[in-house]
Coordinates of C-alpha atoms and ligand atoms in Angstrom, one line a residue:
X1 CA 0.0 0.0 0.0
X2 CA 2.8 2.4 1.0
X3 CA 4.6 1.5 -2.3
X4 CA 1.4 2.3 -4.2
X5 CA 1.0 5.6 -2.5
X6 CA 4.6 6.5 -3.4
X7 CA 4.0 5.5 -7.0
X8 CA 0.8 7.6 -7.1
X9 CA 2.5 10.6 -5.7
X10 CA 5.3 10.3 -8.3
X11 CA 2.6 10.0 -11.0
X12 CA 0.8 13.1 -9.7
X13 CA 4.0 15.1 -9.5
X14 CA 5.1 14.0 -12.9
X15 CA 1.7 14.7 -14.5
X16 CA 1.8 18.2 -12.9
X17 CA 5.3 18.7 -14.4
X18 CA 4.0 17.7 -17.8
X19 CA 1.0 20.0 -17.6
X20 CA 3.3 22.9 -16.5
X21 CA 5.4 22.3 -19.6
X22 CA 2.3 22.3 -21.7
X23 CA 4.2 20.3 -24.3
X24 CA 3.9 16.6 -23.8
X25 CA 1.0 14.2 -23.4
X26 CA -0.1 13.5 -19.8
X27 CA 0.6 10.1 -18.2
X28 CA -3.1 9.5 -18.3
X29 CA -3.4 10.2 -22.0
X30 CA -0.4 8.0 -22.8
X31 CA -2.3 5.0 -21.3
X32 CA 1.1 3.7 -20.0
X33 CA 1.6 2.2 -16.6
X34 CA 2.2 5.1 -14.2
X35 CA 5.4 3.7 -12.8
X36 CA 7.0 3.5 -16.3
X37 CA 6.1 7.2 -16.8
X38 CA 8.3 8.4 -13.9
X39 CA 11.4 9.9 -15.4
X40 CA 14.8 9.1 -13.9
X41 CA 17.0 12.1 -14.2
X42 CA 20.5 11.5 -15.5
X43 CA 21.8 14.0 -12.9
X44 CA 20.8 15.6 -9.6
X45 CA 20.5 19.3 -8.6
X46 CA 23.9 20.8 -7.7
X47 CA 22.3 22.7 -4.8
X48 CA 18.9 22.4 -3.2
X49 CA 18.9 25.2 -0.5
X50 CA 18.1 27.8 -3.2
X51 CA 16.6 27.7 -6.7
X52 CA 19.1 28.3 -9.5
X53 CA 18.9 28.4 -13.3
X54 CA 20.7 29.4 -16.5
X55 CA 24.2 28.1 -15.4
X56 CA 27.2 29.8 -17.1
X57 CA 30.2 27.7 -16.0
X58 CA 33.8 28.7 -16.2
X59 CA 37.1 27.4 -14.8
X60 CA 39.0 30.1 -13.0
X61 CA 42.2 29.3 -10.9
X62 CA 41.6 25.6 -11.4
X63 CA 38.1 25.8 -9.8
X64 CA 34.7 25.5 -11.5
X65 CA 32.6 28.7 -11.0
X66 CA 28.9 28.7 -11.9
X67 CA 27.2 32.0 -12.6
X68 CA 23.4 31.1 -12.5
X69 CA 20.2 33.0 -12.2
X70 CA 18.8 32.9 -8.6
X71 CA 15.1 31.9 -8.9
X72 CA 12.7 33.0 -6.2
X73 CA 9.0 32.8 -5.5
X74 CA 8.3 36.5 -6.0
X75 CA 4.5 36.0 -6.4
X76 CA 4.5 37.8 -9.8
X77 CA 1.8 36.3 -12.0
X78 CA 2.9 34.2 -14.9
X79 CA 2.6 35.5 -18.5
X80 CA 4.3 35.1 -22.0
X81 CA 6.7 37.9 -21.2
X82 CA 8.2 35.9 -18.4
X83 CA 7.2 38.3 -15.6
X84 CA 7.2 35.4 -13.2
X85 CA 11.0 35.2 -13.6
X86 CA 11.3 38.1 -11.2
X87 CA 14.8 37.5 -9.8
X88 CA 16.5 40.0 -7.5
X89 CA 20.1 38.9 -6.9
X90 CA 22.8 36.5 -8.0
X91 CA 24.6 33.8 -6.0
X92 CA 27.7 32.3 -7.4
X93 CA 28.4 28.6 -6.9
X94 CA 31.8 26.9 -7.1
X95 CA 33.3 23.5 -6.8
X96 CA 36.8 21.8 -7.1
X97 CA 35.6 19.2 -9.5
X98 CA 32.4 17.9 -11.1
X99 CA 30.9 15.7 -8.4
X100 CA 32.7 17.6 -5.6
X101 CA 31.1 19.7 -2.8
X102 CA 29.4 22.9 -4.0
X103 CA 29.9 26.2 -2.3
X104 CA 27.3 28.9 -2.4
X105 CA 29.2 32.2 -2.0
X106 CA 26.1 34.2 -1.0
X107 CA 24.8 37.4 -2.6
X108 CA 27.2 38.5 -5.3
X109 CA 25.1 41.4 -6.7
X110 CA 21.7 42.7 -5.7
X111 CA 19.3 44.5 -8.1
X112 CA 19.0 47.4 -5.5
X113 CA 22.8 48.0 -6.0
X114 CA 22.5 48.5 -9.8
X115 CA 21.7 52.2 -10.2
X116 CA 19.9 52.0 -13.5
X117 CA 18.0 48.7 -13.0
X118 CA 14.3 48.2 -12.7
X119 CA 13.4 44.6 -12.4
X120 CA 14.2 41.0 -13.4
X121 CA 17.8 39.9 -13.2
X122 CA 18.0 37.2 -15.8
X123 CA 20.8 34.8 -17.1
X124 CA 24.3 36.2 -16.4
X125 CA 27.8 35.3 -17.6
X126 CA 31.3 36.1 -16.5
X127 CA 34.8 36.7 -17.8
X128 CA 38.3 37.3 -16.5
X129 CA 40.7 40.0 -17.9
X130 CA 42.8 42.9 -16.7
X131 CA 43.2 41.2 -13.3
X132 CA 39.5 41.6 -12.8
X133 CA 36.4 39.4 -12.9
X134 CA 33.5 40.8 -14.9
X135 CA 29.9 39.8 -14.3
X136 CA 27.6 40.5 -17.3
X137 CA 23.9 40.5 -16.6
X138 CA 20.6 41.4 -18.3
X139 CA 18.0 43.4 -16.3
X140 CA 15.1 45.7 -17.3
X141 CA 15.9 49.3 -17.0
X142 CA 13.5 51.8 -15.4
X143 CA 11.6 52.0 -18.7
X144 CA 11.1 48.2 -18.6
X145 CA 13.5 47.7 -21.5
X146 CA 16.1 44.9 -21.2
X147 CA 19.7 46.1 -21.3
X148 CA 23.0 44.3 -20.4
X149 CA 25.1 45.5 -17.5
X150 CA 28.5 44.8 -16.2
X151 CA 29.9 44.6 -12.7
X152 CA 33.4 44.0 -11.5
X153 CA 35.2 42.2 -8.7
X154 CA 38.7 41.1 -7.7
X155 CA 37.3 37.7 -6.9
X156 CA 35.5 35.2 -9.2
X157 CA 32.8 34.7 -6.5
X158 CA 32.2 38.5 -6.0
X159 CA 30.8 40.6 -4.5
X160 CA 30.5 42.6 -7.7
X161 CA 30.1 46.3 -8.1
X162 CA 27.9 47.4 -10.9
X163 CA 28.9 50.1 -13.4
X164 CA 26.6 53.2 -13.2
X165 CA 25.1 52.6 -16.6
X166 CA 24.3 49.6 -18.9
X167 CA 26.8 48.8 -21.6
X168 CA 26.2 51.4 -24.3
X169 CA 24.2 50.0 -27.3
X170 CA 23.4 46.8 -25.5
X171 CA 19.9 45.3 -25.4
X172 CA 17.8 42.2 -24.8
X173 CA 19.0 39.3 -22.7
X174 CA 21.3 36.3 -22.1
X175 CA 24.9 37.6 -22.6
X176 CA 27.5 35.0 -23.3
X177 CA 31.1 36.3 -23.2
X178 CA 33.5 34.1 -25.1
X179 CA 37.3 34.4 -25.2
X180 CA 38.8 33.3 -28.4
X181 CA 42.2 31.7 -28.6
X182 CA 43.8 35.0 -29.8
X183 CA 42.6 36.6 -26.5
X184 CA 39.7 38.6 -28.0
X185 CA 36.4 38.7 -26.2
X186 CA 33.0 38.6 -27.9
X187 CA 29.6 38.9 -26.4
X188 CA 26.7 36.9 -28.0
X189 CA 23.3 38.0 -26.7
X190 CA 19.5 38.2 -27.4
X191 CA 16.3 36.4 -26.8
X192 CA 12.8 36.7 -28.3
X193 CA 9.4 36.9 -26.6
X194 CA 10.0 38.2 -23.1
X195 CA 13.6 38.9 -24.0
X196 CA 12.4 41.7 -26.3
X197 CA 14.8 40.9 -29.2
X198 CA 11.9 41.2 -31.7
X199 CA 11.7 44.9 -30.8
X200 CA 15.2 45.6 -32.2
X201 CA 15.9 46.1 -35.9
X202 CA 19.2 47.5 -37.2
X203 CA 20.0 48.2 -33.5
X204 CA 17.0 50.6 -33.2
X205 CA 14.3 50.1 -30.6
X206 CA 10.7 49.8 -31.7
X207 CA 8.4 49.4 -28.7
X208 CA 5.8 47.9 -31.1
X209 CA 8.2 45.4 -32.7
X210 CA 6.2 42.2 -33.2
X211 CA 7.2 38.6 -33.2
X212 CA 7.9 37.3 -36.7
X213 CA 5.1 35.5 -38.5
X214 CA 5.6 31.9 -39.6
X215 CA 6.9 32.5 -43.1
X216 CA 9.3 35.3 -42.1
X217 CA 12.9 34.7 -41.4
X218 CA 13.5 34.2 -37.7
X219 CA 15.1 36.8 -35.5
X220 CA 18.9 36.3 -35.2
X221 CA 21.2 36.4 -32.2
X222 CA 23.6 39.3 -31.9
X223 CA 27.4 39.6 -31.4
X224 CA 29.8 42.4 -30.6
X225 CA 33.5 42.3 -29.9
X226 CA 34.3 43.7 -26.5
X227 CA 36.7 46.6 -26.0
X228 CA 39.9 46.0 -24.0
X229 CA 38.2 47.6 -20.9
X230 CA 35.6 44.8 -21.1
X231 CA 32.9 47.4 -20.3
X232 CA 31.9 48.5 -23.8
X233 CA 31.4 47.2 -27.3
X234 CA 34.4 47.8 -29.7
X235 CA 32.1 47.7 -32.7
X236 CA 28.5 48.0 -34.0
X237 CA 26.3 45.1 -32.9
X238 CA 25.9 42.6 -35.7
X239 CA 23.4 39.8 -36.4
X240 CA 24.8 36.2 -36.3
X241 CA 23.6 34.2 -39.3
X242 CA 22.3 30.8 -38.4
X243 CA 21.6 28.7 -41.5
X244 CA 20.6 25.2 -42.7
X245 CA 22.9 22.9 -44.7
X246 CA 21.9 24.7 -47.9
X247 CA 22.9 28.0 -46.4
X248 CA 19.3 29.3 -45.9
X249 CA 18.2 31.2 -42.9
X250 CA 15.5 29.6 -40.8
X251 CA 11.9 30.8 -41.0
X252 CA 10.0 31.4 -37.8
X253 CA 7.9 28.3 -38.6
X254 CA 11.1 26.2 -38.1
X255 CA 10.9 26.7 -34.4
X256 CA 12.6 23.4 -33.6
X257 CA 15.8 24.9 -35.1
X258 CA 15.6 28.7 -35.1
X259 CA 17.2 30.8 -32.3
X260 CA 15.1 31.8 -29.3
X261 CA 17.5 32.6 -26.4
X262 CA 20.4 31.3 -24.4
X263 CA 23.3 31.6 -26.8
X264 CA 26.6 29.9 -25.8
X265 CA 29.9 29.7 -27.6
X266 CA 32.6 27.1 -27.3
X267 CA 35.5 26.2 -29.5
X268 CA 36.5 22.7 -30.2
X269 CA 39.2 21.5 -32.7
X270 CA 39.4 25.0 -34.1
X271 CA 35.6 25.1 -34.9
X272 CA 33.2 27.6 -33.3
X273 CA 30.1 25.9 -31.8
X274 CA 27.1 28.2 -31.3
X275 CA 24.5 26.5 -29.1
X276 CA 21.2 28.0 -28.1
X277 CA 17.7 27.3 -26.9
X278 CA 14.7 27.0 -29.3
X279 CA 12.4 28.3 -26.6
X280 CA 8.9 27.2 -27.4
X281 CA 10.1 23.8 -28.7
X282 CA 12.4 23.4 -25.6
X283 CA 15.6 22.2 -27.2
X284 CA 19.2 23.1 -27.0
X285 CA 20.6 23.0 -30.5
X286 CA 23.9 23.8 -32.0
X287 CA 25.5 25.1 -35.2
X288 CA 29.1 25.3 -36.2
X289 CA 31.3 27.9 -38.1
X290 CA 34.8 28.9 -38.9
X291 CA 34.7 32.4 -37.4
X292 CA 33.3 33.8 -34.1
X293 CA 30.9 35.9 -36.3
X294 CA 29.6 32.9 -38.2
X295 CA 27.8 32.0 -40.4
X296 CA 26.9 29.0 -38.3
X297 CA 25.4 25.9 -39.9
X298 CA 22.8 24.0 -38.0
X299 CA 24.1 20.5 -36.8
X300 CA 21.6 19.1 -34.4
X301 CA 20.4 18.8 -30.8
X302 CA 22.6 19.1 -27.7
X303 CA 19.9 18.6 -25.1
X304 CA 16.4 17.3 -25.4
X305 CA 13.6 19.0 -23.4
X306 CA 13.9 19.2 -19.7
X307 CA 11.1 19.3 -17.1
X308 CA 10.0 22.9 -17.1
X309 CA 9.4 25.4 -19.9
X310 CA 12.9 26.9 -20.3
X311 CA 16.0 25.2 -21.4
X312 CA 19.4 27.0 -20.9
X313 CA 22.9 25.7 -20.7
X314 CA 26.6 26.2 -20.9
X315 CA 29.4 23.9 -22.3
X316 CA 32.8 24.0 -20.7
X317 CA 36.0 21.9 -20.7
X318 CA 37.3 20.8 -17.3
X319 CA 40.5 18.8 -17.1
X320 CA 40.2 17.4 -20.6
X321 CA 36.5 16.4 -20.3
X322 CA 33.6 18.4 -21.6
X323 CA 30.5 19.1 -19.5
X324 CA 27.0 20.4 -20.1
X325 CA 25.6 22.6 -17.3
X326 CA 21.8 22.9 -17.6
X327 CA 18.7 23.2 -15.4
X328 CA 15.3 21.6 -14.9
X329 CA 12.6 21.9 -12.3
X330 CA 13.2 18.6 -10.5
X331 CA 13.0 20.2 -7.0
X332 CA 9.9 22.3 -7.4
X333 CA 7.9 21.2 -10.4
X334 CA 7.4 24.9 -11.1
X335 CA 8.6 26.6 -14.3
X336 CA 10.1 29.6 -12.5
X337 CA 11.8 27.7 -9.7
X338 CA 14.6 25.8 -11.4
X339 CA 17.8 23.9 -10.2
X340 CA 21.1 23.7 -12.0
X341 CA 22.7 20.4 -12.9
X342 CA 25.7 19.0 -14.8
X343 CA 26.4 16.0 -17.0
X344 CA 29.2 15.0 -19.3
X345 CA 29.1 15.9 -23.0
X346 CA 30.7 14.0 -25.8
X347 CA 32.1 15.4 -29.1
X348 CA 32.2 12.5 -31.5
X349 CA 35.1 11.7 -33.8
X350 CA 33.5 13.7 -36.7
X351 CA 33.1 16.8 -34.4
X352 CA 29.3 16.3 -33.9
X353 CA 27.9 16.5 -30.4
X354 CA 26.1 13.4 -29.0
X355 CA 22.6 14.5 -28.1
X356 CA 21.8 14.2 -24.4
X357 CA 18.4 13.1 -23.1
X358 CA 18.0 14.3 -19.5
X359 CA 15.8 11.4 -18.3
X360 CA 16.2 7.7 -18.7
Ligands
LIG401 O1 16.0 32.9 -16.3 C1 15.3 33.9 -17.0 C2 15.3 33.5 -18.5 O2 14.7 32.2 -18.7 C3 16.6 33.4 -19.1 O3 17.2 34.7 -19.3 C4 16.3 32.6 -20.3 O4 17.3 32.1 -21.0 C5 15.4 31.6 -19.7 O5 16.2 30.5 -19.2

């Protein structure tokens, strides 16, 4: 009886997760045995005392640092703009090795200490240069327009001090700062829907900018080289071309391949790998190119859908092995209360990435 109750509660929890995703058939509809429907995650949350998401991982001083969003129950009603992701500070996590003890370094930056910020601290990233650690973060300004800010610290775990203004000419969300092998730094950024990228054309803001219709070409992620001071763009923001094997841009209807948000860049065997979330189809996909600017040719899936609506990741090499940091909602079952995880990632002999399915 006790066993049956446990099975039932698993079924209820999983059915709730599926409903919250709004993307898969329910356990009842599938007609399958409820026990078989229980997903076994391939990895466990790295911390469970706080909710964390959007993990950008880096190795600094031989230690793994994770720069995640810090999810909270703010009580803000859910909508398609993502208002329920109403985060107010960042906590940085670190560990000696994958599988080792995880340290939460406490509050590294609070929205109330960012002079120009309004609300919603979303997915951050970090970089090291000039004997300084830089934390890059998207937050809505006081006009409710997403901009990208930068904060500095002498330590990778912070605390960080925010610059008085956002990075000039920055917009939208999800900065990823990539250091190329020649030492140059580039920022990839952008996200549609709540990330507001559809409002920006030729780097001009249009408050009425609409999402693209099905037959239109999809909105593209953006790139800009960073100046040596790491606090400004060294050039005009450019679009990053993401194309199919024939060199064609994706249309909005191809929403299992087109860019939505969460750009990440890594370099492997001299190739540039742009990975990103497809948002409403819940995949992490990747495309490869021969220059940090692209064009990038679609290759396939990195990570199949996780429990929860959002899918967001980073890919990093640690001591000769590659890892995928990602999140799901295993701890809460709620879209806006996520938990970060890590699993190994394999590049195959031909350079393709072996797709990861997060549940067995
Ligand atoms: O965490 C808030 C937003 O959800 C991120 O900026 C997106 O990438 C999505 O994960």
